[in-house]
Each structure stands twice: as structure tokens, then as C-alpha cells.
Short mmCIF file of C-alpha atoms and ligand atoms in Angstrom, two decimals:
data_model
loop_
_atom_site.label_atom_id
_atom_site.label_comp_id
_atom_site.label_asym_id
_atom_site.label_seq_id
_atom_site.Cartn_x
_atom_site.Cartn_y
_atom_site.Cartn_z
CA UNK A 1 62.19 50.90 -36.82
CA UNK A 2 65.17 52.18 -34.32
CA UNK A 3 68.69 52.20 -35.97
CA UNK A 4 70.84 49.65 -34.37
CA UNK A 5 74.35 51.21 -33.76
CA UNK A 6 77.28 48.54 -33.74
CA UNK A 7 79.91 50.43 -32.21
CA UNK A 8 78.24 53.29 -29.87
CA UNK A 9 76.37 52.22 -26.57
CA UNK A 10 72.91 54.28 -25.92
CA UNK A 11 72.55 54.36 -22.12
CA UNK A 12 69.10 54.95 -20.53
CA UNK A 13 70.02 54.64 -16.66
CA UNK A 14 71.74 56.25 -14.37
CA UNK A 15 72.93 53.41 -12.36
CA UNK A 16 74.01 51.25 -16.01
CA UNK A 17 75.67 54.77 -16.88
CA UNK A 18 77.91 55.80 -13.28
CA UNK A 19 79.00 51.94 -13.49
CA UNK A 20 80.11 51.82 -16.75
CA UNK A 21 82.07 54.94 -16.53
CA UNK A 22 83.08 54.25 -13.31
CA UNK A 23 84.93 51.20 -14.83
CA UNK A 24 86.02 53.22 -17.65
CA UNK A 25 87.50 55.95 -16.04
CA UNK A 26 90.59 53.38 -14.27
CA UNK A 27 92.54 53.07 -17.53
CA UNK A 28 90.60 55.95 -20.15
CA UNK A 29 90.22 59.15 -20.30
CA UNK A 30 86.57 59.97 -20.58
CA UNK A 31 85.76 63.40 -22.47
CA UNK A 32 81.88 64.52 -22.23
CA UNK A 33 79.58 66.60 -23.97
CA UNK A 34 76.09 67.28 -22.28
CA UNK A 35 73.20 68.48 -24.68
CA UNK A 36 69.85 68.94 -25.26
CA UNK A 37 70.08 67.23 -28.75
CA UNK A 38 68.92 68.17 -32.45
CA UNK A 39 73.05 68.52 -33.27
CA UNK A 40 74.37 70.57 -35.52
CA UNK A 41 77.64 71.56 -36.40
CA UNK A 42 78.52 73.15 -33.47
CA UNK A 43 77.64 70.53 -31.47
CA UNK A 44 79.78 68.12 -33.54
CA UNK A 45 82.64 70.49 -32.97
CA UNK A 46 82.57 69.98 -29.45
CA UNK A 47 82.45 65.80 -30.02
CA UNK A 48 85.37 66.61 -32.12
CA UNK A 49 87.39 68.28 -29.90
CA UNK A 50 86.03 65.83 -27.02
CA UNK A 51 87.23 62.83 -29.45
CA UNK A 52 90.86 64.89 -30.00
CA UNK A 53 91.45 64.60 -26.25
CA UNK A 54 90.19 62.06 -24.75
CA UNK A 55 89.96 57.92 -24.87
CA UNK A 56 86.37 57.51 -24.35
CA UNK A 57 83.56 60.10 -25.74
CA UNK A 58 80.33 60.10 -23.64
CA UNK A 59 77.48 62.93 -25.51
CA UNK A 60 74.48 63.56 -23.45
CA UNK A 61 71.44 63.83 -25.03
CA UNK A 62 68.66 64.97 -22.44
CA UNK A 63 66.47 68.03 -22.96
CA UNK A 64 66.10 69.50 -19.77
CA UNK A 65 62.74 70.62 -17.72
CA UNK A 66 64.14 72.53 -15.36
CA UNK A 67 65.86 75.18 -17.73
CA UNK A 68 62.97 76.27 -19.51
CA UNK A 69 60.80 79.03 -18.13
CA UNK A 70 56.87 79.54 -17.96
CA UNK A 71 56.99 81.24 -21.00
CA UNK A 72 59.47 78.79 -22.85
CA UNK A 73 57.75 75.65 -24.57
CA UNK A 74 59.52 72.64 -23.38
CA UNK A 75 57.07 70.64 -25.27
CA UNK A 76 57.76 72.15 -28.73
CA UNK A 77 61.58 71.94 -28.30
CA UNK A 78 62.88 70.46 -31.63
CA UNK A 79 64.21 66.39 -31.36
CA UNK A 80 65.06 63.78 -33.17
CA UNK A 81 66.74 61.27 -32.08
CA UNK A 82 67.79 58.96 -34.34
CA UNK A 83 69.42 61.69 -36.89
CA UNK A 84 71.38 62.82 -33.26
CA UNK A 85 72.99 59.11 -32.69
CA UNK A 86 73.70 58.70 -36.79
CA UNK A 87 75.46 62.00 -37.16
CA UNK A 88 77.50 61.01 -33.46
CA UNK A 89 78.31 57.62 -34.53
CA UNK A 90 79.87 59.30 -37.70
CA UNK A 91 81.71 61.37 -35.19
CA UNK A 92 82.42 58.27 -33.09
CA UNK A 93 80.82 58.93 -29.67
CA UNK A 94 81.45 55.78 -27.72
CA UNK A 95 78.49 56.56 -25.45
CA UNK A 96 75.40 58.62 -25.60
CA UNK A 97 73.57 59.20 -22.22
CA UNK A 98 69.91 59.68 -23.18
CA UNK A 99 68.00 59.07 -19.79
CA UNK A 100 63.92 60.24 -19.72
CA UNK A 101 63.17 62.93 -17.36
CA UNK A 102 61.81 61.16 -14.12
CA UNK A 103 64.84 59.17 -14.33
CA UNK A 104 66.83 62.52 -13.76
CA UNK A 105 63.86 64.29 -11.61
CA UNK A 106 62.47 61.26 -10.01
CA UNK A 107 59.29 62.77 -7.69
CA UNK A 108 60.21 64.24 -4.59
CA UNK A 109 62.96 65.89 -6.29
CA UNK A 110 64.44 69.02 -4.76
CA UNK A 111 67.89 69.96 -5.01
CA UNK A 112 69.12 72.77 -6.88
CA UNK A 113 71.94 74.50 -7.46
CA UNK A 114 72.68 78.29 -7.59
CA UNK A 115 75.16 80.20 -9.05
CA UNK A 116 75.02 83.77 -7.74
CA UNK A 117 75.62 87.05 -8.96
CA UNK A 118 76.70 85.40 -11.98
CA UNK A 119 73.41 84.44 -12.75
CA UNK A 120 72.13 87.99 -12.49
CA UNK A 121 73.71 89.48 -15.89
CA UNK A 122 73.07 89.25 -19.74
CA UNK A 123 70.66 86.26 -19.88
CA UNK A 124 69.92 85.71 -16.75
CA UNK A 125 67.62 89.09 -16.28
CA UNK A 126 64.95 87.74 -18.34
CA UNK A 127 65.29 84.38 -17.78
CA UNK A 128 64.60 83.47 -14.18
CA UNK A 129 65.94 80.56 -13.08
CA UNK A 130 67.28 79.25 -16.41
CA UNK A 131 70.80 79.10 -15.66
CA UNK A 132 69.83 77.13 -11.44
CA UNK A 133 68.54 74.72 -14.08
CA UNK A 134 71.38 74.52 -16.08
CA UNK A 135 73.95 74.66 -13.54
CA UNK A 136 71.94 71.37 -11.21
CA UNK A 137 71.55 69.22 -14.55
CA UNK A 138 75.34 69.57 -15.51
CA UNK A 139 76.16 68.73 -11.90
CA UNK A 140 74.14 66.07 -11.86
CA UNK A 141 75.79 64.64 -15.66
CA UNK A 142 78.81 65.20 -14.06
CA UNK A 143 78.22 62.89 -10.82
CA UNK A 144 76.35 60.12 -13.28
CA UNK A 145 78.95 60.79 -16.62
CA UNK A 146 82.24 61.13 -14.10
CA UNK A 147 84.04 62.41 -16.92
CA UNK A 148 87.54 63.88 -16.71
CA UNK A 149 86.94 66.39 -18.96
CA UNK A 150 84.12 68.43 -20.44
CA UNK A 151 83.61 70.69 -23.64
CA UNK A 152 81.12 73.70 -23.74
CA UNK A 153 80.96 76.20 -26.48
CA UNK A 154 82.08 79.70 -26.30
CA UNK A 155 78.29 80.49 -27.93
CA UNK A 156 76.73 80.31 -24.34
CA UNK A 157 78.89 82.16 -23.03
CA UNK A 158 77.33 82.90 -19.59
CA UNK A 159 76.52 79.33 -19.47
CA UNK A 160 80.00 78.22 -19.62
CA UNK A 161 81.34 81.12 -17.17
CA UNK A 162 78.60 79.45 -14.77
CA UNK A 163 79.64 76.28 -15.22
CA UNK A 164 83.26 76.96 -14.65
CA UNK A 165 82.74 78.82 -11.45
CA UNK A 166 80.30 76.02 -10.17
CA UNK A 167 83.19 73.31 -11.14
CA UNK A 168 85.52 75.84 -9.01
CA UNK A 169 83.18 76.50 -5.99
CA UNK A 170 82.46 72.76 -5.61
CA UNK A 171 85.89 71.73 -6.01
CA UNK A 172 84.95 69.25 -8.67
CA UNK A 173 87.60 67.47 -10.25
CA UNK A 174 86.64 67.97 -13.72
CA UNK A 175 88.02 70.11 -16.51
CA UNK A 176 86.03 72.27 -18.26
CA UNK A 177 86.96 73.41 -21.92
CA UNK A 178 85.34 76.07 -23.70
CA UNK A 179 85.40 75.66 -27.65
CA UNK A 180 84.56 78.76 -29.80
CA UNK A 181 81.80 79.22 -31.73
CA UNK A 182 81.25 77.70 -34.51
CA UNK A 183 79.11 80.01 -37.58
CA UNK A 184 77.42 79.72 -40.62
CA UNK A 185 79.62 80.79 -44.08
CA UNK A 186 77.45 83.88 -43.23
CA UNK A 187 78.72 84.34 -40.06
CA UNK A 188 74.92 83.11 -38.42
CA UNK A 189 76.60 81.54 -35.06
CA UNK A 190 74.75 77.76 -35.44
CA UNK A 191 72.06 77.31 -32.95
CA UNK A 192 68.66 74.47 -32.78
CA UNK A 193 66.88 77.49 -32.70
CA UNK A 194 67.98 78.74 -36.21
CA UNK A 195 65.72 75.99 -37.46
CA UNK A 196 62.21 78.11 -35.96
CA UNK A 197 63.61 81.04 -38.50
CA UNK A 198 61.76 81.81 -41.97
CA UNK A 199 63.66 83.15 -44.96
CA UNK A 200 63.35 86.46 -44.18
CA UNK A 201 63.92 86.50 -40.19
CA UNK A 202 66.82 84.64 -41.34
CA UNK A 203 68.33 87.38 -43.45
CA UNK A 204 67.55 90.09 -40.35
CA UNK A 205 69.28 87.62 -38.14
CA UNK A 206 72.72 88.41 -39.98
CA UNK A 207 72.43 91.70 -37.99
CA UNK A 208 73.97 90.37 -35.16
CA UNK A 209 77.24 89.04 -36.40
CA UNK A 210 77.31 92.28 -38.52
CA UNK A 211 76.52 94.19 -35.18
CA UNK A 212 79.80 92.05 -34.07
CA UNK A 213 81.77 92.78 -37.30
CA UNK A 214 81.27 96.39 -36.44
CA UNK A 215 82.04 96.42 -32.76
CA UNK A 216 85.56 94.58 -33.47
CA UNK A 217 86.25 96.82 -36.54
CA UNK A 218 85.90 100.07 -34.16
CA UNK A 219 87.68 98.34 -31.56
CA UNK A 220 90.88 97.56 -33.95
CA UNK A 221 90.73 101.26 -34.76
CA UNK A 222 91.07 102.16 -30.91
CA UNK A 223 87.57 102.81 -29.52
CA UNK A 224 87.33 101.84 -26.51
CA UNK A 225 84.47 103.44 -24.91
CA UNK A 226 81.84 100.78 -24.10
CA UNK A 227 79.10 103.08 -24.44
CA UNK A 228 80.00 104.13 -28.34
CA UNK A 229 80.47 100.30 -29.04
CA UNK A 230 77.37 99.44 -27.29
CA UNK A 231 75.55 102.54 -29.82
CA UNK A 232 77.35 101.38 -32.54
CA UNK A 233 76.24 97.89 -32.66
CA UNK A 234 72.49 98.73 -31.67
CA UNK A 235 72.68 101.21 -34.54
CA UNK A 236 73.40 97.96 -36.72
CA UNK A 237 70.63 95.86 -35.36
CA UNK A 238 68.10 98.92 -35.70
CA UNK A 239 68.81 99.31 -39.39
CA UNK A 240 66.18 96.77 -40.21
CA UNK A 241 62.86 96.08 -38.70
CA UNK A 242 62.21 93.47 -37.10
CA UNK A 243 65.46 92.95 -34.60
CA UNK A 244 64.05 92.98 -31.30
CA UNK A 245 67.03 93.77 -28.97
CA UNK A 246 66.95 92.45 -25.37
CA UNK A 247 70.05 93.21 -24.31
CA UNK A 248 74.11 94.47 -25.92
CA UNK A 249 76.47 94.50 -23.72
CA UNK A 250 79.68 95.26 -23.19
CA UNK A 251 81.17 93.87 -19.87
CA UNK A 252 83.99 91.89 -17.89
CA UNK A 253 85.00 88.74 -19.47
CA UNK A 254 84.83 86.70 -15.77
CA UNK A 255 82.38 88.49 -13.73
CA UNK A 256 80.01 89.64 -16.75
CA UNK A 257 79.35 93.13 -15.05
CA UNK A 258 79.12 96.18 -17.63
CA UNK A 259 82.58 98.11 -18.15
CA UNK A 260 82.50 101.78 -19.01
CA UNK A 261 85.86 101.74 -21.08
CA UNK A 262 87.36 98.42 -22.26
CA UNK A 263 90.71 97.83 -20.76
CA UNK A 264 92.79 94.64 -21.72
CA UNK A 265 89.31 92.70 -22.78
CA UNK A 266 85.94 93.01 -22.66
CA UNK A 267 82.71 90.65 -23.88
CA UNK A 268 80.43 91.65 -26.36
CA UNK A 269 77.46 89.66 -25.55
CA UNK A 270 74.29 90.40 -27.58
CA UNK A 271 70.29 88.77 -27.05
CA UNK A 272 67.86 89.97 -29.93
CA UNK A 273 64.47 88.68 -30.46
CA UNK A 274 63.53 87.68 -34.49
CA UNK A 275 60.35 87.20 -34.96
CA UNK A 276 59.29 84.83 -31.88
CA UNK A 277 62.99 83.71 -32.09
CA UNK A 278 65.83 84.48 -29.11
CA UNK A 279 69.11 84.18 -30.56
CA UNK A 280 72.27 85.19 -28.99
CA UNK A 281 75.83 85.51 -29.60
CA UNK A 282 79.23 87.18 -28.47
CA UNK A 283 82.92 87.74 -29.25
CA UNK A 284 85.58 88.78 -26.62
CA UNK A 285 87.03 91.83 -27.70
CA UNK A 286 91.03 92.05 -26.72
CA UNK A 287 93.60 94.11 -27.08
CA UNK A 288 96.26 92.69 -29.99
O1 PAF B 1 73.73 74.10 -23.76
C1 PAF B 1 72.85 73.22 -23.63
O2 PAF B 1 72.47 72.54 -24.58
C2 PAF B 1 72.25 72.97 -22.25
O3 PAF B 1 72.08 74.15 -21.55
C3 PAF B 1 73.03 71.92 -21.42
C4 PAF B 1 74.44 72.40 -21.09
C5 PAF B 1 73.11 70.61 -22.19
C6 PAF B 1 72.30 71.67 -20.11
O4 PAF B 1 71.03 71.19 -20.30
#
């Protein structure tokens, strides 16, 4: 039996959802959060901060094909969508967009759009073509959603640097505002994909922020060496088994390419594997 909401609007279509906001967007200021769904508390954060500045809160909810590689199963992504539009009416979304996928990809599509060199670093090396998905889905929200401004967490970080450029490049008149992560009381930064973790892969999983803890602790003391920092925090992550590290590193903030010594800031932006798990996370390290 669906959940009737009284006071939030689920939209299926594109054309109901570009003329609503369309109409919306002459008096109110329309704040938008695109995800794939299965919230958690870092999602809600960003509805917060969406519902803080702006008059009309539209959430996305559309898991999307095109971001998930050969290897990646789209099919076993984790849903459900009528705990997503409870805990976002609590949060008081006016307007979730929750299209189905030939409504975004009707056949015959084939536009895409690329976000170079970006795309190249951290993330992007071992997963080919993830963030051309990303970056042609939020475009396409944008055009359909027309919001004035949108909220991505700091989390993803590549993601958002992506998104920000492509926003710049295309001239689109939206603002984008990044919202830091949001963690566990154990410092685990919230993900869907902490759900897939058992007991123990959850306990080796604390490596990372610990990894973190120890990188900014070194840092505060004056180290500024990326290499030692990078060593330091892979010594952290190798101190159990069962960490599988894809990638640590320690590069520029904006164009995400490797520093040798940190000067001003620097990101710390880690990708282990747990079990058959990816998690990632990052902190920017700067100078007090
Ligand atoms: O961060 C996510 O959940 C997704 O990559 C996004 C931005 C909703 C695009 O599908």
C-alpha cells in the first residue's frame, strides 16, 4: 500500500516537473538536492541546508544507469522508496523528482557530457566513465529541476569539484554549495554503501578516518611533505588486514593533481576496498 504524502508532491515526468518549477521559480527560491536515494543522514543534511536557504526544496531521487560501470551492479543498488519520501517529508521536501530511467534515457539517447582532466584523478582512474555519467545526469536535473541553487556534499569530493567546473564551463546559472561531510559518532563518513558492511569490515573501515586523524595530527605538527603523509596514513590502513587501498592521495584542492609538499592546502582524498566494499573519504588539510 503506497504512503500518501499530504504536503510533498512526488513528480514522475519531466515535462509535469520543468513546468512546475518553471512556475515556481518567478516568486521562490528553489534549492535542489539530486540523489540516488536510500537517505541517510548525510543526505538529510544536505535537505537541511537546502531547506535553510531556499523557499522551495526539490530532492531527486533517481538511481542512475549511466554512472555505474561493467563491473558495478546497478541492479543490486540498495532502494527503498517509501522510507526515502517519509524521512524527506519529516525534513519537509516540497518536491521529490523520482522519474524511471527511459524517462531520463529515452532510446536513441546520446548526449554526454565530459569533464576533462578533472575526471582523470583519484576516482576517476578506476572508474571509467563514472563521473561523464554523473556530470550528464546532474545537467540534465538541472535543465528539468531549474533550481537556483544546489547542495552536494564535501564526501564526493571529486564529484562536486566536477560539478562546479561543469556549472562554470557551461555558464549555468546555478549555484552550487558544497556541505561537509557528515560521520558516524565513530568518525565512519555516512555512505548507502556502509549498509553492504558486516560487523567486522565495519570495525576495519574505521581505518580510514583514523588514517585521516593521523594525517591532520602530523600536519598540525608541521609536516608537510606529501609523501610522509601519504606513508603515514597507508601505514594506518595496513595495520589491519583486510583494507584494500586503491588509492591516498595527497593533491591540489581545485585541480586534484598530486602535490609534493603541501603549501597553503592540500586534499587528502583516500579509496580503500573492505571486503567487496569501496568506500571513500577526504579532509582538506590547511594551514591555521
Ligand atoms: O552523489 C550521488 O548520489 C550521485 O552521484 C548524483 C549526484 C545524485 C548523480 O547521480
Amino acid at each position: 500500500m503506497p504512503i500518501l504524502f499530504t504536503d510533498m508532491k512526488i513528480v514522475k515526468t519531466i515535462q509535469e516537473m520543468q513546468a512546475l518549477s518553471e512556475d515556481l521559480r518567478k516568486e521562490k527560491r528553489i534549492g535542489f538536492v539530486p540523489t540516488m536515494g536510500y537517505l541517510h543522514k548525510g543526505h538529510l543534511s544536505l535537505v537541511k541546508k537546502a531547506r535553510e536557504l531556499g523557499d522551495i526544496v526539490v530532492v531527486s531521487i533517481f538511481v542512475n544507469p549511466i554512472q555505474f560501470g561493467p563491473t558495478e551492479d546497478l541492479s543490486k543498488y540498495p532502494r527503498d522508496f517509501q522510507k526515502d519520501a517519509t524521512l524527506l517529508e519529516e525534513e519537509k521536501t516540497d518536491i521529490i523528482f523520482s522519474p524511471d530511467s527511459k524517462e531520463v534515457y529515452p532510446e536513441g539517447y546520446s548526449t554526454y557530457i565530459q569533464v576533462k582532466e578533472l575526471e582523470n584523478y583519484l576516482c576517476g582512474q578506476s572508474r571509467t566513465g563514472h563521473f561523464t555519467g554523473v556530470a550528464t545526469v546532474v545537467a540534465k536535473l538541472f535543465h528539468i529541476v531549474k533550481p537556483h541553487f544546489a547542495v552536494f556534499g564535501q564526501k564526493d569530493y571529486q564529484q562536486l569539484r566536477i560539478i562546479e567546473k561543469m556549472v562554470k564551463d557551461l555558464n549555468m546559472d546555478i549555484e552550487i554549495v558544497p556541505y561537509p561531510t557528515v560521520r558516524e559518532k565513530d568518525g565512519l563518513a555516512m555512505s548507502s554503501r556502509n549498509t553492504y558492511l558486516n560487523p567486522a569490515e565495519r570495525e576495519k573501515a574505521l581505518l580510514i578516518y583514523a588514517s585521516i586523524k593521523k594525517v591532520e595530527e602530523l600536519f598540525k605538527k608541521g609536516q608537510r611533505k606529501a609523501s610522509t603523509l601519504r606513508d603515514e596514513a597507508m601505514k594506518v590502513l595496513r595495520s589491519k588486514d583486510g583494507v584494500d587501498i586503491e588509492y591516498v592521495s595527497i593533491c591540489n584542492p581545485d585541480t586534484l593533481i598530486e602535490v609534493d609538499q603541501v603549501k597553503n592546502k592540500a586534499l587528502l582524498a583516500i579509496a580503500c576496498r573492505v571486503g567487496k566494499t569501496r568506500l571513500i573519504d577526504n579532509i582538506i588539510l590547511m594551514e591555521a
